CSV table of C-alpha atoms in Angstrom, one decimal:
chain,number,residue,atom,x,y,z
A,1,MET,CA,-19.3,79.3,51.6
A,2,SER,CA,-19.5,75.8,50.4
A,3,VAL,CA,-17.1,74.0,48.4
A,4,LEU,CA,-18.3,71.8,45.9
A,5,PRO,CA,-16.7,68.3,45.1
A,6,PRO,CA,-15.9,67.8,41.2
A,7,ALA,CA,-17.7,66.3,39.7
A,8,ARG,CA,-17.7,62.7,38.6
A,9,PRO,CA,-17.9,60.9,34.8
A,10,ALA,CA,-21.0,60.2,33.2
A,11,ALA,CA,-21.9,56.8,34.2
A,12,THR,CA,-22.8,56.1,30.9
A,13,ALA,CA,-19.5,56.7,29.6
A,14,ALA,CA,-18.3,54.5,26.7
A,15,GLN,CA,-15.8,51.8,28.7
A,16,PRO,CA,-12.9,51.0,26.1
A,17,ALA,CA,-12.6,47.8,24.7
A,18,PRO,CA,-10.6,44.6,25.6
A,19,ALA,CA,-7.5,44.4,24.3
A,20,LEU,CA,-8.0,41.5,21.2
A,21,LYS,CA,-5.0,38.6,21.4
A,22,PRO,CA,-2.7,38.9,18.4
A,23,ALA,CA,-3.0,36.1,16.2
A,24,GLY,CA,0.8,35.6,16.9
A,25,GLY,CA,-0.5,33.4,19.9
A,26,ARG,CA,-2.6,32.2,18.3
A,27,ARG,CA,0.6,29.7,15.8
A,28,PHE,CA,2.5,30.2,19.4
A,29,ALA,CA,0.4,27.3,20.8
A,30,ALA,CA,0.0,26.0,17.5
A,31,GLY,CA,3.9,25.6,17.6
A,32,ARG,CA,3.9,23.8,21.5
A,33,THR,CA,1.4,21.7,20.2
A,34,ILE,CA,2.5,20.1,17.5
A,35,LEU,CA,6.0,20.2,19.2
A,36,ALA,CA,4.7,18.5,21.9
A,37,LEU,CA,3.1,15.6,19.3
A,38,ILE,CA,6.0,15.7,17.4
A,39,LEU,CA,8.5,14.9,21.7
A,40,ARG,CA,5.1,12.4,22.7
A,41,GLU,CA,5.5,10.2,19.3
A,42,MET,CA,9.0,10.2,19.6
A,43,SER,CA,8.3,8.2,22.8
A,44,THR,CA,5.7,7.0,21.5
A,45,ARG,CA,7.8,4.8,18.4
A,46,TYR,CA,11.4,5.3,20.0
A,47,GLY,CA,11.5,5.5,23.4
A,48,ARG,CA,10.1,2.2,24.5
A,49,THR,CA,12.1,-0.5,21.6
A,50,PRO,CA,15.5,-0.8,22.7
A,51,GLY,CA,17.5,0.8,21.0
A,52,GLY,CA,15.7,3.3,19.3
A,53,TYR,CA,16.6,5.1,16.9
A,54,ILE,CA,18.7,2.8,15.4
A,55,TRP,CA,16.2,0.7,14.1
A,56,SER,CA,14.3,2.5,12.1
A,57,ILE,CA,18.1,3.1,10.1
A,58,PHE,CA,18.8,-0.9,10.2
A,59,GLU,CA,15.3,-2.1,8.9
A,60,PRO,CA,16.1,-0.3,5.0
A,61,LEU,CA,19.6,-1.8,5.4
A,62,ALA,CA,18.6,-5.0,5.7
A,63,ALA,CA,16.7,-4.6,3.1
A,64,ILE,CA,19.0,-2.8,0.9
A,65,LEU,CA,21.3,-6.0,2.1
A,66,PHE,CA,19.5,-8.6,1.6
A,67,LEU,CA,17.8,-7.4,-2.2
A,68,SER,CA,21.1,-6.8,-2.8
A,69,VAL,CA,23.2,-10.5,-2.3
A,70,GLY,CA,19.9,-11.8,-4.1
A,71,PHE,CA,20.0,-10.1,-7.5
A,72,SER,CA,24.3,-10.4,-7.1
A,73,LEU,CA,23.5,-14.1,-7.1
A,74,VAL,CA,22.1,-14.0,-11.0
A,75,MET,CA,23.3,-11.1,-12.2
A,76,ARG,CA,27.0,-10.1,-13.2
A,77,SER,CA,26.6,-5.9,-12.2
A,78,PRO,CA,23.7,-3.9,-11.5
A,79,SER,CA,21.9,-2.1,-14.5
A,80,LEU,CA,23.8,1.2,-13.3
A,81,GLY,CA,27.0,1.7,-12.6
A,82,THR,CA,29.0,-1.6,-10.9
A,83,SER,CA,27.3,-1.6,-6.9
A,84,PHE,CA,24.1,-3.3,-6.1
A,85,LEU,CA,23.8,-1.6,-2.5
A,86,LEU,CA,24.0,2.0,-4.3
A,87,PHE,CA,21.5,1.0,-7.0
A,88,TYR,CA,18.5,-0.4,-5.5
A,89,ALA,CA,20.0,2.0,-2.4
A,90,THR,CA,18.8,4.7,-4.9
A,91,GLY,CA,15.9,2.7,-4.9
A,92,TYR,CA,14.2,2.0,-2.2
A,93,MET,CA,15.2,5.5,-0.1
A,94,PRO,CA,12.7,7.7,-1.3
A,95,PHE,CA,9.7,4.4,-2.0
A,96,HIS,CA,10.6,4.4,1.2
A,97,LEU,CA,10.1,7.4,2.8
A,98,TYR,CA,7.2,8.0,0.7
A,99,GLN,CA,5.3,4.7,2.6
A,100,SER,CA,6.3,5.4,6.0
A,101,LEU,CA,5.2,9.4,6.3
A,102,ALA,CA,1.4,8.2,3.8
A,103,GLY,CA,0.9,4.9,5.6
A,104,SER,CA,2.1,7.5,9.2
A,105,ILE,CA,-0.5,10.1,8.5
A,106,ALA,CA,-2.4,7.7,8.0
A,107,ALA,CA,-2.4,6.4,11.6
A,108,ALA,CA,-2.7,11.0,13.0
A,109,ILE,CA,-5.7,10.5,13.9
A,110,ARG,CA,-6.1,7.4,15.1
A,111,PHE,CA,-3.0,7.1,16.9
A,112,SER,CA,-3.7,11.2,18.3
A,113,ARG,CA,-7.3,9.9,19.2
A,114,PRO,CA,-7.5,11.1,23.3
A,115,LEU,CA,-5.7,13.7,22.0
A,116,LEU,CA,-8.2,15.6,20.0
A,117,GLN,CA,-10.9,15.4,22.2
A,118,TYR,CA,-8.6,19.1,23.6
A,119,PRO,CA,-9.7,21.8,22.1
A,120,ALA,CA,-6.6,22.8,21.9
A,121,VAL,CA,-5.1,20.3,19.6
A,122,THR,CA,-6.2,19.9,15.9
A,123,TRP,CA,-6.3,17.2,13.5
A,124,LEU,CA,-3.9,19.5,11.8
A,125,ASP,CA,-2.2,19.4,14.5
A,126,SER,CA,-1.6,15.8,14.2
A,127,VAL,CA,-1.3,15.1,10.8
A,128,ILE,CA,1.5,18.0,10.7
A,129,ALA,CA,3.8,16.9,12.8
A,130,ARG,CA,3.6,13.5,11.6
A,131,PHE,CA,4.1,14.5,8.5
A,132,LEU,CA,7.1,16.2,10.2
A,133,LEU,CA,8.3,13.8,12.4
A,134,ASN,CA,8.4,11.1,9.3
A,135,SER,CA,9.5,13.5,6.9
A,136,LEU,CA,13.2,14.3,9.1
A,137,THR,CA,13.3,10.7,9.6
A,138,GLY,CA,13.5,9.4,6.2
A,139,ILE,CA,15.6,12.2,4.9
A,140,LEU,CA,18.5,11.8,8.1
A,141,VAL,CA,18.2,7.7,8.1
A,142,THR,CA,19.0,8.2,3.7
A,143,ILE,CA,22.0,10.7,3.9
A,144,LEU,CA,23.2,8.6,6.3
A,145,LEU,CA,22.6,5.3,4.9
A,146,LEU,CA,23.8,6.4,0.8
A,147,ALA,CA,26.0,8.2,2.4
A,148,GLY,CA,27.7,5.0,4.3
A,149,ILE,CA,26.9,3.1,1.4
A,150,ILE,CA,29.6,4.9,-1.2
A,151,ALA,CA,32.3,5.7,1.4
A,152,VAL,CA,31.9,1.4,1.7
A,153,VAL,CA,32.5,0.4,-2.2
A,154,ASP,CA,34.1,3.8,-3.5
A,155,ALA,CA,31.7,3.5,-6.2
A,156,HIS,CA,33.5,6.3,-7.4
A,157,THR,CA,30.0,8.8,-7.7
A,158,THR,CA,29.5,12.6,-9.3
A,159,LEU,CA,27.0,13.4,-7.0
A,160,ASN,CA,24.1,15.8,-8.8
A,161,MET,CA,22.2,17.8,-5.5
A,162,PRO,CA,19.1,19.1,-7.3
A,163,PRO,CA,17.9,16.1,-8.9
A,164,ILE,CA,18.1,14.5,-5.4
A,165,ILE,CA,16.2,17.0,-3.3
A,166,GLU,CA,13.3,16.8,-5.9
A,167,ALA,CA,13.1,13.3,-5.6
A,168,LEU,CA,12.7,13.6,-1.9
A,169,GLY,CA,10.2,16.7,-2.4
A,170,MET,CA,8.2,15.2,-4.2
A,171,ALA,CA,8.4,11.2,-2.3
A,172,MET,CA,7.3,13.5,1.0
A,173,LEU,CA,4.7,15.4,-0.6
A,174,LEU,CA,3.2,12.5,-2.0
A,175,GLY,CA,3.7,10.6,0.8
A,176,ALA,CA,1.2,13.4,2.3
A,177,GLY,CA,-0.6,13.9,-0.3
A,178,VAL,CA,-2.0,9.5,0.4
A,179,GLY,CA,-1.7,9.9,4.1
A,180,THR,CA,-4.1,12.5,4.5
A,181,VAL,CA,-6.8,11.4,1.7
A,182,ASN,CA,-6.3,7.5,3.6
A,183,CYS,CA,-6.4,9.4,7.0
A,184,ALA,CA,-9.4,10.2,5.9
A,185,ILE,CA,-11.6,7.8,4.6
A,186,SER,CA,-10.4,4.9,6.6
A,187,GLY,CA,-11.7,6.1,9.6
A,188,LEU,CA,-15.1,6.6,7.4
A,189,PHE,CA,-14.8,3.0,6.7
A,190,PRO,CA,-12.0,0.6,8.6
A,191,ILE,CA,-12.2,-1.8,6.2
A,192,TRP,CA,-9.8,0.2,3.7
A,193,GLU,CA,-6.7,0.0,5.0
A,194,VAL,CA,-6.7,-4.0,4.3
A,195,ILE,CA,-7.6,-3.0,0.9
A,196,TRP,CA,-5.0,0.1,0.2
A,197,SER,CA,-3.0,-2.4,1.9
A,198,ILE,CA,-3.5,-5.4,-0.4
A,199,LEU,CA,-3.8,-2.6,-3.8
A,200,THR,CA,-0.3,-1.2,-3.1
A,201,ARG,CA,1.3,-4.1,-3.1
A,202,PRO,CA,2.6,-4.4,-6.0
A,203,LEU,CA,4.5,-0.7,-5.4
A,204,PHE,CA,7.4,-2.0,-4.0
A,205,ILE,CA,7.6,-4.2,-7.8
A,206,ALA,CA,6.5,-1.0,-10.4
A,207,SER,CA,8.2,1.5,-8.7
A,208,GLY,CA,11.2,1.2,-10.4
A,209,ILE,CA,13.6,-0.6,-7.1
A,210,PHE,CA,14.4,-3.4,-9.7
A,211,PHE,CA,14.9,-2.1,-13.4
A,212,LEU,CA,15.5,0.3,-14.8
A,213,TYR,CA,11.4,2.1,-16.4
A,214,ASP,CA,14.1,2.4,-20.0
A,215,THR,CA,15.2,-0.9,-20.0
A,216,MET,CA,11.0,-2.3,-19.5
A,217,PRO,CA,9.2,-2.4,-22.7
A,218,PRO,CA,6.8,0.0,-24.3
A,219,LEU,CA,3.4,-1.6,-23.2
A,220,ALA,CA,4.8,-1.8,-20.2
A,221,GLN,CA,6.0,1.4,-19.6
A,222,ASP,CA,2.8,2.9,-21.6
A,223,VAL,CA,1.7,1.8,-18.2
A,224,LEU,CA,4.1,2.7,-15.9
A,225,TRP,CA,4.8,5.9,-16.7
A,226,TYR,CA,1.3,6.8,-15.0
A,227,ASN,CA,3.2,5.5,-12.0
A,228,PRO,CA,4.0,8.2,-10.0
A,229,LEU,CA,6.7,6.8,-7.2
A,230,ILE,CA,8.8,5.0,-11.2
A,231,HIS,CA,9.7,8.9,-11.3
A,232,ILE,CA,10.2,9.5,-8.1
A,233,VAL,CA,13.4,6.8,-8.0
A,234,GLY,CA,13.5,7.7,-11.6
A,235,ARG,CA,14.5,10.9,-11.0
A,236,MET,CA,16.9,10.1,-7.6
A,237,ARG,CA,19.1,7.4,-9.2
A,238,SER,CA,19.6,10.2,-12.5
A,239,GLY,CA,21.3,12.4,-9.0
A,240,PHE,CA,23.4,9.5,-8.1
A,241,TYR,CA,25.1,8.7,-11.7
A,242,PRO,CA,25.7,11.3,-14.5
A,243,THR,CA,25.3,9.1,-17.2
A,244,TYR,CA,21.1,8.6,-16.4
A,245,THR,CA,19.4,11.1,-17.8
A,246,ALA,CA,15.5,9.6,-16.5
A,247,SER,CA,14.5,11.7,-20.2
A,248,TYR,CA,11.0,10.6,-18.6
A,249,VAL,CA,10.0,12.0,-15.7
A,250,GLU,CA,7.4,14.4,-14.8
A,251,PRO,CA,8.0,16.3,-12.1
A,252,ILE,CA,4.7,18.1,-13.1
A,253,PHE,CA,2.6,15.4,-13.4
A,254,VAL,CA,3.5,13.8,-9.5
A,255,LEU,CA,3.4,17.5,-8.1
A,256,SER,CA,-0.2,17.1,-9.9
A,257,VAL,CA,-1.2,14.0,-8.0
A,258,SER,CA,0.0,15.2,-5.0
A,259,LEU,CA,-1.2,18.4,-4.4
A,260,ILE,CA,-5.2,17.4,-5.9
A,261,LEU,CA,-4.5,14.0,-2.7
A,262,LEU,CA,-3.3,16.4,-0.5
A,263,ALA,CA,-6.1,19.3,-1.4
A,264,VAL,CA,-8.9,16.8,-1.7
A,265,GLY,CA,-7.3,14.3,2.0
A,266,LEU,CA,-7.5,17.9,3.2
A,267,LEU,CA,-10.7,18.3,3.0
A,268,LEU,CA,-12.8,15.5,3.6
A,269,LEU,CA,-10.6,15.7,7.6
A,270,GLY,CA,-11.3,19.2,7.8
A,271,ARG,CA,-15.9,17.6,6.7
A,272,TYR,CA,-15.6,14.9,9.3
A,273,HIS,CA,-13.2,14.5,10.9
A,274,ARG,CA,-15.4,14.6,13.4
A,275,ASP,CA,-17.2,11.8,12.9
A,276,ILE,CA,-13.9,9.8,13.0
A,277,LEU,CA,-14.3,10.7,15.9
A,278,ASN,CA,-17.0,9.4,16.8
A,279,LEU,CA,-17.0,6.5,15.3
């Protein structure tokens, strides 16, 4: 008697579908890309300069010292407290944090243009990397400078941390909003970078670094109130001077302006980033 071989499975049997890669893998890949961009910028910006990160501390310190010495020659005491160094530092540092973020994010695509030709690197990765690096650097420099000034001048300051954290957060968000909009506009129209630098030069004077908003004439207050940096500087100083309330500060106004600019900037970059890369 012959034994029949076992029947083979039908040729038309459906093959199992290949397993899909989990979304977490893509998220981890984006994280690695952002970290690589941060390390690349750190080595490019600070690794090739003698002193490296030390210059990021000396630059704002030199500006604060210059302001303090200059105004101490014509004024007996600052508008708040007894230390010119602390008064100008509490105004200059949030402004410097905003300015560094806005400027670095505005150049994100131009700086990472060669890497953006690779599919694994996106324009959003470049923006996020610059935001994280400059935010962490700015906060670290602010902490070191203000702590050093308080220790040296013995200003007997009672710190109120929530307003300080709020001011730094608003400066970071405003810098991100302005930076993304300028990244898109200057990418499409390179002349905008020059125009913007000319238009915003008065901000150094009009942001409350040298004076208190409360001491300005009513007409100047009506105009300056619409400068978000006035609110940020006022909130920052209220965290160092317990007697200063800065009642004019409206965080909702600053957050609204920042979020609107950030949304517009991200929409423009999402729509035109390929055109910017091809220019």
